[in-house]
Amino acid sequence: MEIWINPACSKCRSAISLLDAEGADYTVRRYLEDVPSEDEIREVLERLGLEPWDITRTQEATAKELGVKDWPRDAGARDRWIAALAAHPKLIQRPIITADDGTAVVARSEEAVRDALSR
């Protein structure tokens, strides 16, 4: 499994601690440094079963500057959202764990991390 993290994020550090405590085999991706491409974001969204606006941190300063809260949330605007996430990775909700079974979870809670571990 792989976990997308921002080391400054307490939820990310908690998820890593739990993965370590459970002896999980995983790879860390510091997604602010190793920025996911638009295609990688599309793949993760498919694995999550979510839309790009579902994983966008709309309260970030960059999101406010871009005005994303006012962007349409429909199929026609999907590529615009994905492009924004790729251009401004800080907008991506974290942590995201891609599980070995081809699924993924936004692992902001202990329950979500345990869900990923069970897959």
Short mmCIF file of C-alpha atoms in Angstrom, two decimals, residues 44-90:
data_model
loop_
_atom_site.label_atom_id
_atom_site.label_comp_id
_atom_site.label_asym_id
_atom_site.label_seq_id
_atom_site.Cartn_x
_atom_site.Cartn_y
_atom_site.Cartn_z
CA VAL A 44 -6.91 7.65 -7.05
CA LEU A 45 -10.34 9.25 -7.47
CA GLU A 46 -11.53 6.11 -9.25
CA ARG A 47 -10.12 3.94 -6.46
CA LEU A 48 -11.76 6.18 -3.86
CA GLY A 49 -15.07 6.29 -5.71
CA LEU A 50 -15.06 10.07 -5.25
CA GLU A 51 -15.02 13.23 -7.33
CA PRO A 52 -12.17 15.78 -7.22
CA TRP A 53 -14.24 18.27 -5.21
CA ASP A 54 -14.72 15.57 -2.57
CA ILE A 55 -10.97 15.52 -1.83
CA THR A 56 -10.30 19.26 -2.22
CA ARG A 57 -9.31 21.25 0.85
CA THR A 58 -11.56 24.21 0.10
CA GLN A 59 -10.47 26.17 3.18
CA GLU A 60 -6.83 26.44 2.07
CA ALA A 61 -5.68 29.93 1.11
CA THR A 62 -4.96 28.77 -2.45
CA ALA A 63 -8.47 27.38 -2.77
CA LYS A 64 -9.90 30.71 -1.68
CA GLU A 65 -7.65 32.56 -4.14
CA LEU A 66 -8.81 30.27 -6.95
CA GLY A 67 -12.43 30.58 -5.85
CA VAL A 68 -12.98 26.81 -5.97
CA LYS A 69 -16.01 26.99 -3.66
CA ASP A 70 -17.85 28.64 -6.55
CA TRP A 71 -16.74 26.19 -9.23
CA PRO A 72 -19.39 23.89 -10.68
CA ARG A 73 -19.37 20.38 -9.29
CA ASP A 74 -20.33 18.43 -12.37
CA ALA A 75 -18.81 16.28 -15.09
CA GLY A 76 -18.03 19.32 -17.24
CA ALA A 77 -15.89 20.88 -14.50
CA ARG A 78 -14.15 17.68 -13.39
CA ASP A 79 -10.99 18.25 -15.44
CA ARG A 80 -10.68 21.81 -14.10
CA TRP A 81 -10.75 20.48 -10.52
CA ILE A 82 -8.20 17.75 -11.31
CA ALA A 83 -5.89 20.27 -12.99
CA ALA A 84 -6.11 22.49 -9.89
CA LEU A 85 -5.21 19.58 -7.60
CA ALA A 86 -2.21 18.70 -9.76
CA ALA A 87 -1.06 22.33 -9.94
CA HIS A 88 -1.67 22.97 -6.23
CA PRO A 89 -1.19 19.64 -4.39
CA LYS A 90 -1.69 21.33 -1.02
#
